[in-house]
Short mmCIF file of C-alpha atoms in Angstrom, two decimals:
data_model
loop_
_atom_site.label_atom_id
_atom_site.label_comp_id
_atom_site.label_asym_id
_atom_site.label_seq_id
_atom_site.Cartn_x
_atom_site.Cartn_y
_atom_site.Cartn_z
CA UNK A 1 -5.94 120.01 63.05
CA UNK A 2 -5.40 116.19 63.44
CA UNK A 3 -4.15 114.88 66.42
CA UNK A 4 -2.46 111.67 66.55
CA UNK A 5 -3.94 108.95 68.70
CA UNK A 6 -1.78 106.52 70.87
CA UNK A 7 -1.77 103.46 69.25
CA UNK A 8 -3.09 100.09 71.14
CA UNK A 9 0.15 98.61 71.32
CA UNK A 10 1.42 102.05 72.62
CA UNK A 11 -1.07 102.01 75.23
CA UNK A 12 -0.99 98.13 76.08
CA UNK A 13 3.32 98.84 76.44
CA UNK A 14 2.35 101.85 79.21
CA UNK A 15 0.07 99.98 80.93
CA UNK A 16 2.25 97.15 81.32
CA UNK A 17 5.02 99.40 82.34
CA UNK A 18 2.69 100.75 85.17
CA UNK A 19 1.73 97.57 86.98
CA UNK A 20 5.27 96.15 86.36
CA UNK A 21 6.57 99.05 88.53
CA UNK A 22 3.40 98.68 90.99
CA UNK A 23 4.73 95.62 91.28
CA UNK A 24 8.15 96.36 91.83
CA UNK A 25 7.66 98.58 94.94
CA UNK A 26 7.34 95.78 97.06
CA UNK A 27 11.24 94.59 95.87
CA UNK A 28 12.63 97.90 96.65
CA UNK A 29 15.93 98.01 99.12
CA UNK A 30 14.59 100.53 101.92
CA UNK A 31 11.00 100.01 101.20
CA UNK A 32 10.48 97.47 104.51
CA UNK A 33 11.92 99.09 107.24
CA UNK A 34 12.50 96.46 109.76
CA UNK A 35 14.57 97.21 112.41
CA UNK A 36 18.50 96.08 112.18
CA UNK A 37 20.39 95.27 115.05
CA UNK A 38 23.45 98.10 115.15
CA UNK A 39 25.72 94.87 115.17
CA UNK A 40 24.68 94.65 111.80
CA UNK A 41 24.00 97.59 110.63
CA UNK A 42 27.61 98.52 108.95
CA UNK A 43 28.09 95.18 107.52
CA UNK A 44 24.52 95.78 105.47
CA UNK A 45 25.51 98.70 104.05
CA UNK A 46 28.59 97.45 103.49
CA UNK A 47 27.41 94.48 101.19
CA UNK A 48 24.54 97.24 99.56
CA UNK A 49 27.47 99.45 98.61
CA UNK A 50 29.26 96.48 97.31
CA UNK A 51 26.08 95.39 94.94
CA UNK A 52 26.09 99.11 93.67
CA UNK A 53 29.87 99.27 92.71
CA UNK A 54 29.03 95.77 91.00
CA UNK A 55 25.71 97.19 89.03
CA UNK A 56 27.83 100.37 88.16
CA UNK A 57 30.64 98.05 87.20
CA UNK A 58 28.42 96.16 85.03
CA UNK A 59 27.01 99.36 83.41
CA UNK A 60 31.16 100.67 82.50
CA UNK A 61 32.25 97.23 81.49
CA UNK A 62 29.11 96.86 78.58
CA UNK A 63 29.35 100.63 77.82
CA UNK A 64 33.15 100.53 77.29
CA UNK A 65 33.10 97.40 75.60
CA UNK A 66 30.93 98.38 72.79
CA UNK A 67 31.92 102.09 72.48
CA UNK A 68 35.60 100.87 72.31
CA UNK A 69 34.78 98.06 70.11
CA UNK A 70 33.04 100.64 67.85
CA UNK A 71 35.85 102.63 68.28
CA UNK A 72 38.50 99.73 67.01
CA UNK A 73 40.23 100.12 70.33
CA UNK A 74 42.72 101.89 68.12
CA UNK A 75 44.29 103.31 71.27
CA UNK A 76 45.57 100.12 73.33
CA UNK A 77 44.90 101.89 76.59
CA UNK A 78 40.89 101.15 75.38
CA UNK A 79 41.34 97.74 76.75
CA UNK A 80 41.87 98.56 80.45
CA UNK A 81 38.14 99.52 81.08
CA UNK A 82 36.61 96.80 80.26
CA UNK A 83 38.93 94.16 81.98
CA UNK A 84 39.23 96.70 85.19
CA UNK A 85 35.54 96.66 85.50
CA UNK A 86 35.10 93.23 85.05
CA UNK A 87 37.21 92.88 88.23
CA UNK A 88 35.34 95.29 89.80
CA UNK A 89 32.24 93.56 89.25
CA UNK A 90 33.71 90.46 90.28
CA UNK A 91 34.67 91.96 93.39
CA UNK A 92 31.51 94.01 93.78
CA UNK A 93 29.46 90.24 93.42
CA UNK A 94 31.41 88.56 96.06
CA UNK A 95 31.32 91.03 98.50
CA UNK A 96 27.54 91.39 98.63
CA UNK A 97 27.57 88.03 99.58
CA UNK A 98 30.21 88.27 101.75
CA UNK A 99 29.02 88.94 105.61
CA UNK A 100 32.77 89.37 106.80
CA UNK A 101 33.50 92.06 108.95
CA UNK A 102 36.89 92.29 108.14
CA UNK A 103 38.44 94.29 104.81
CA UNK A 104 38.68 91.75 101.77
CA UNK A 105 42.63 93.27 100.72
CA UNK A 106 42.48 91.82 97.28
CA UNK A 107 38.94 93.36 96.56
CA UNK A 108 40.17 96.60 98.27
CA UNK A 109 43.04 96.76 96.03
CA UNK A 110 40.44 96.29 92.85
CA UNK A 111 38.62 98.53 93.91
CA UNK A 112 41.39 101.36 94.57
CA UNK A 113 42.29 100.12 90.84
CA UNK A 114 39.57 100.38 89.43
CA UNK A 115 39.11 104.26 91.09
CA UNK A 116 42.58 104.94 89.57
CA UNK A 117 41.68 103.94 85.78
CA UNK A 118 37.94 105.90 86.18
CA UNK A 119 40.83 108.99 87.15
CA UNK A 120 42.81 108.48 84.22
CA UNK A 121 39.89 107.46 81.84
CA UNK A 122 38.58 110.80 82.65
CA UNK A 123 41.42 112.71 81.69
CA UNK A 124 41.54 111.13 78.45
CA UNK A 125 37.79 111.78 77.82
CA UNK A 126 38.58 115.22 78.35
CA UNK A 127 41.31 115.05 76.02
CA UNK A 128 39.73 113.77 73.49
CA UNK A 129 37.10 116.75 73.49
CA UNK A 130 39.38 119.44 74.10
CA UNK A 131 41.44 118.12 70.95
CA UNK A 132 38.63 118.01 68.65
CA UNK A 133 37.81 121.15 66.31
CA UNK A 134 36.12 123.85 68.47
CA UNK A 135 37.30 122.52 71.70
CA UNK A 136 35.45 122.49 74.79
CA UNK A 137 31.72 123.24 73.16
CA UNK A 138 28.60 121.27 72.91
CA UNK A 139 28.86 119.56 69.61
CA UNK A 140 31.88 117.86 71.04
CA UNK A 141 30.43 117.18 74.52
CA UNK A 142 27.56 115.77 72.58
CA UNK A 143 29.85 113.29 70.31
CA UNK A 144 33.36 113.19 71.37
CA UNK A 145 34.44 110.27 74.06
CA UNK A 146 31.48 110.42 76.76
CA UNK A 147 32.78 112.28 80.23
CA UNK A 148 30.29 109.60 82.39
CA UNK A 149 31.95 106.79 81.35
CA UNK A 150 35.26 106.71 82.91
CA UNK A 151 33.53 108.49 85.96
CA UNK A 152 31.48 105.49 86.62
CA UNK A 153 33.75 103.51 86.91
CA UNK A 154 35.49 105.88 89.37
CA UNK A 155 32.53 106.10 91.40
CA UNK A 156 32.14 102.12 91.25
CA UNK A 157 36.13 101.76 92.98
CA UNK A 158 35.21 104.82 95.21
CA UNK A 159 31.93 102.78 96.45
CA UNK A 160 33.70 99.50 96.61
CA UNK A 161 36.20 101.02 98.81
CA UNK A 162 33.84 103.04 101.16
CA UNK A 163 32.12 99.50 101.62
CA UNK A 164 35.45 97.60 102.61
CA UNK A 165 36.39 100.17 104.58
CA UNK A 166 33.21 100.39 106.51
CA UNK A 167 33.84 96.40 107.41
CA UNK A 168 36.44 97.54 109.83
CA UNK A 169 34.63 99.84 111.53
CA UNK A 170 33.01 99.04 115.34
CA UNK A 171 29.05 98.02 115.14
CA UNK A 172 28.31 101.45 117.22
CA UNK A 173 28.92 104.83 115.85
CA UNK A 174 31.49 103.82 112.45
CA UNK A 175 33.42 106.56 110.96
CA UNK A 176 34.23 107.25 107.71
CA UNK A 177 37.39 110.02 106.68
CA UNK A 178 36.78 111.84 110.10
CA UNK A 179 32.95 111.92 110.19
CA UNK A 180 30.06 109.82 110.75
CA UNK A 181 29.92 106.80 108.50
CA UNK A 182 26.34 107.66 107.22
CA UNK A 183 27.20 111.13 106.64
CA UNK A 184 30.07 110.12 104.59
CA UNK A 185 28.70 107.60 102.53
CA UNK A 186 25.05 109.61 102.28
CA UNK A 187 27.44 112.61 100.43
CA UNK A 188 29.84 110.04 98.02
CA UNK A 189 26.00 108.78 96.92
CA UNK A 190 24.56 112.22 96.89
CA UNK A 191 27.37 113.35 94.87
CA UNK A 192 27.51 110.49 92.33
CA UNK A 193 23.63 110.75 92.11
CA UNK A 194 24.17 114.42 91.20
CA UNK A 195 26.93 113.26 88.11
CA UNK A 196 24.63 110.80 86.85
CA UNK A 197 21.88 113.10 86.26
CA UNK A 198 24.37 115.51 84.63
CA UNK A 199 25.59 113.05 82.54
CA UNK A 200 21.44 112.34 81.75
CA UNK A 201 20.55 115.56 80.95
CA UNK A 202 23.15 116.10 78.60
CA UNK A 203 22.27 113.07 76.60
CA UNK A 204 18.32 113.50 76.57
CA UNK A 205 18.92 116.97 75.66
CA UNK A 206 20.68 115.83 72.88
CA UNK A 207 17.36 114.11 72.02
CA UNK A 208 15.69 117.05 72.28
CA UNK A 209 13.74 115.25 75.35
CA UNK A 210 11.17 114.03 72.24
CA UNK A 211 9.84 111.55 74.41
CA UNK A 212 8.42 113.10 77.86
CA UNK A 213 9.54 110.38 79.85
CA UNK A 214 13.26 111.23 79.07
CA UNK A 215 12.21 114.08 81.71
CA UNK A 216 12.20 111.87 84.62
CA UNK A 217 15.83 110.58 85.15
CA UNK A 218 16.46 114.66 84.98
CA UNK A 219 14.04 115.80 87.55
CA UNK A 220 13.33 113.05 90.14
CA UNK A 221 17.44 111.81 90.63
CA UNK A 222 18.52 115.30 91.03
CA UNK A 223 16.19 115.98 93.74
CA UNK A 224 16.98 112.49 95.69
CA UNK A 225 20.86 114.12 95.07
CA UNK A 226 19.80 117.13 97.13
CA UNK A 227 17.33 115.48 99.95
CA UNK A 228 20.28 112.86 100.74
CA UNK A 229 23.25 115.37 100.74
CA UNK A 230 20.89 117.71 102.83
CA UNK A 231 20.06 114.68 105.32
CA UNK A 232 24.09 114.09 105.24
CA UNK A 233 24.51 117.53 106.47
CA UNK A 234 22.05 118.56 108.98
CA UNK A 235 20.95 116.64 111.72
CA UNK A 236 20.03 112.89 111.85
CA UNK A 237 16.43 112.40 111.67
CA UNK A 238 13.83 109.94 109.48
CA UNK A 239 13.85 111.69 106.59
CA UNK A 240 10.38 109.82 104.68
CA UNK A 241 10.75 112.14 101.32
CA UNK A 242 14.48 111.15 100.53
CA UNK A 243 13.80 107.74 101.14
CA UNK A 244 10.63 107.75 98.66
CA UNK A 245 13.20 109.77 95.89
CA UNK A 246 15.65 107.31 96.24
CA UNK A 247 12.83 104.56 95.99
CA UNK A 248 11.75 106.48 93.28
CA UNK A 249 15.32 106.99 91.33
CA UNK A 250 15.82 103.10 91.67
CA UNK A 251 12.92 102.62 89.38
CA UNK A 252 13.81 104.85 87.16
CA UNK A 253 16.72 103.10 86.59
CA UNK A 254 15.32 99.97 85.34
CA UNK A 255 12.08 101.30 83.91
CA UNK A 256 14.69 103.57 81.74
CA UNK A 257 16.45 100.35 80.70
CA UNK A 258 12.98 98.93 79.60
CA UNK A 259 12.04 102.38 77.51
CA UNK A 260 16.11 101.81 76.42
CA UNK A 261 15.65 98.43 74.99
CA UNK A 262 12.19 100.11 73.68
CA UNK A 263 14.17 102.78 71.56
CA UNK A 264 16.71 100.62 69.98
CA UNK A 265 13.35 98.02 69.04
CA UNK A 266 12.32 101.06 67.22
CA UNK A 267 15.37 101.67 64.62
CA UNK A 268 15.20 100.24 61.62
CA UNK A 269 15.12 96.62 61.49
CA UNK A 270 14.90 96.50 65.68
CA UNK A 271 16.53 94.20 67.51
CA UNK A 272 16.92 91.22 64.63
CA UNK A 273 19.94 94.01 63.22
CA UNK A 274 21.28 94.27 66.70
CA UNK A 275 24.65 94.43 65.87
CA UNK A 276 23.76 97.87 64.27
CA UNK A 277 20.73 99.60 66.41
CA UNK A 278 22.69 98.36 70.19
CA UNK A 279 25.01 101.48 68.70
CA UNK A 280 22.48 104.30 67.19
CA UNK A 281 20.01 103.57 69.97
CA UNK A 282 19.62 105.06 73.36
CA UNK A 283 22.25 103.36 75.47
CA UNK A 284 21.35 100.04 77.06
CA UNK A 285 24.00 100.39 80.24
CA UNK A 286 23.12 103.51 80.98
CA UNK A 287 19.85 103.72 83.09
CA UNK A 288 20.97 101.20 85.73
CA UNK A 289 23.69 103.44 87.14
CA UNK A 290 20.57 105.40 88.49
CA UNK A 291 19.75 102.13 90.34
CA UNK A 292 23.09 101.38 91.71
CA UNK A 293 23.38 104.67 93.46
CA UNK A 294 20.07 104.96 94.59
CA UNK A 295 21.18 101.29 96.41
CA UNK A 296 23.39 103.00 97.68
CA UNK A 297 21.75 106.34 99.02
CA UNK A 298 19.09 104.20 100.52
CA UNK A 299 21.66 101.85 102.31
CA UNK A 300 23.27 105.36 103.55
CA UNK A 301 20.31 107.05 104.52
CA UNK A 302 19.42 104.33 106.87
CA UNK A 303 22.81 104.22 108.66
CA UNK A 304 22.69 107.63 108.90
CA UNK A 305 19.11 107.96 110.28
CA UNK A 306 20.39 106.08 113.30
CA UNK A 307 23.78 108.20 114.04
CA UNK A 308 23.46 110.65 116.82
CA UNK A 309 25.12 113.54 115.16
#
């Protein structure tokens, strides 16, 4: 039996990949844990969970744009998406440089929006299977109107708003809906992680997971989801393992763009008939959502490390 040898460009491309996320280790949020004054604590997180709602904004407003552009936006309601998320990023960019500590009301009000449309988008996602021969089965969850989609983009308003909230908090002890402010935020991250890999798995089994790195956004995200909602839950304590996950999920997210922009390089033609391969290609937006929440989670985890109960 023959067996088929890597080529050298193959294993020049995985070596590269190695040392470029060697490298990126030092860069990770939550990787240098210098002690934050509790003064500043809540605006920190604030301004991390503003960055993710921007990165997941980022990753709905490309995704939308080309699957409803490929789709002739032949329903008119295909152009809120894309202009609600480019709000939401805008929002999401200026208040990660914002060190206010009061609530932002116009980028609170984006955000709520931009919650609102990911609710409705959803609905119509689900519509759009359910009307399709066969109904609810996985041929149509496979190739009707993606369910993640509109969900990110709910998630991205939901994070925005947790994050302007959180600005009007006290330094000591913010709360969040009635409980802890790390608690709170640790689950909406947990829970959004959790999605995400759903939303992952689906897809690369779709592939038929031909490529054994398409394993990795399914196994390590899903267990960052369960060691931050299980540090959300029980009581506050350094918690080393989720942190490394959620170190770990963040690079997944970008070395899954790079393996991304890899598989559309390999259709016909590559990327000099972009116009073509950006659609039959693993999609480009979708990896960094795994970045933007594990932002988020880590930003979380550390406010929640420090609560007392």
């Amino acid at each position: 039996m023959r067996i088929n040898r890597p080529s050298w460009p193959t294993i020049a491309w995985s070596l590269a990949g190695v040392a470029a996320a060697a490298t990126l280790v030092r860069y990770i949020p939550g990787t240098r844990r210098h002690r934050i004054p509790a003064r500043r604590m809540h605006i920190e997180t604030s301004r991390a969970f503003n960055r993710s709602s921007a990165l997941l904004a980022c990753s709905v407003l490309t995704d939308s744009a080309m699957e409803h552009y490929r789709g002739s936006f032949s329903n008119p309601a295909m152009y809120i998406p894309p202009v609600v998320a480019t709000f939401s990023l805008l929002a999401g960019l200026h208040g990660g440089a914002d060190q206010n500590t009061r609530t932002h009301a116009v980028r609170h009000a984006i955000y709520w929006g931009a919650a609102l449309t990911g609710v409705a988008g959803t609905g119509f996602h689900i519509y759009n299977v359910m009307k399709r021969p066969g109904g609810w089965s996985w041929q149509n969850l496979f190739y009707a109107a993606p369910l993640g989609a509109p969900a990110a983009l709910l998630l991205s308003g939901a994070l925005g708003a947790a994050a302007e909230r959180l600005r009007n908090e006290p330094a000591r002890s913010p709360r969040l809906l009635g409980m802890p402010a790390g608690k709170a935020l640790g689950l909406l991250s947990g829970m959004g992680l959790a999605g995400t890999a759903g939303e992952a798995a689906l897809l690369h089994f779709r592939g038929s997971f031909q490529h054994k790195a398409m394993y990795a956004p399914v196994s390590v995200p899903p267990a960052a989801s369960a060691l931050l909602l299980h540090a959300s839950l029980t009581k506050p304590q350094p918690r080393w393992l989720a942190r490394v996950a959620l170190q770990l999920t963040w690079l997944i997210g970008w070395l899954g763009a790079a393996f991304h922009i890899r598989g559309v390089a390999r259709h016909h033609g590559g990327w000099r008939n972009w116009s073509q391969n950006i659609y039959n290609g693993p999609p480009l937006p979708a990896p960094p959502s795994f970045a933007a929440l594990a932002l988020a989670g880590l930003a979380a985890l550390r406010l929640r490390e420090r609560e007392r109960r």
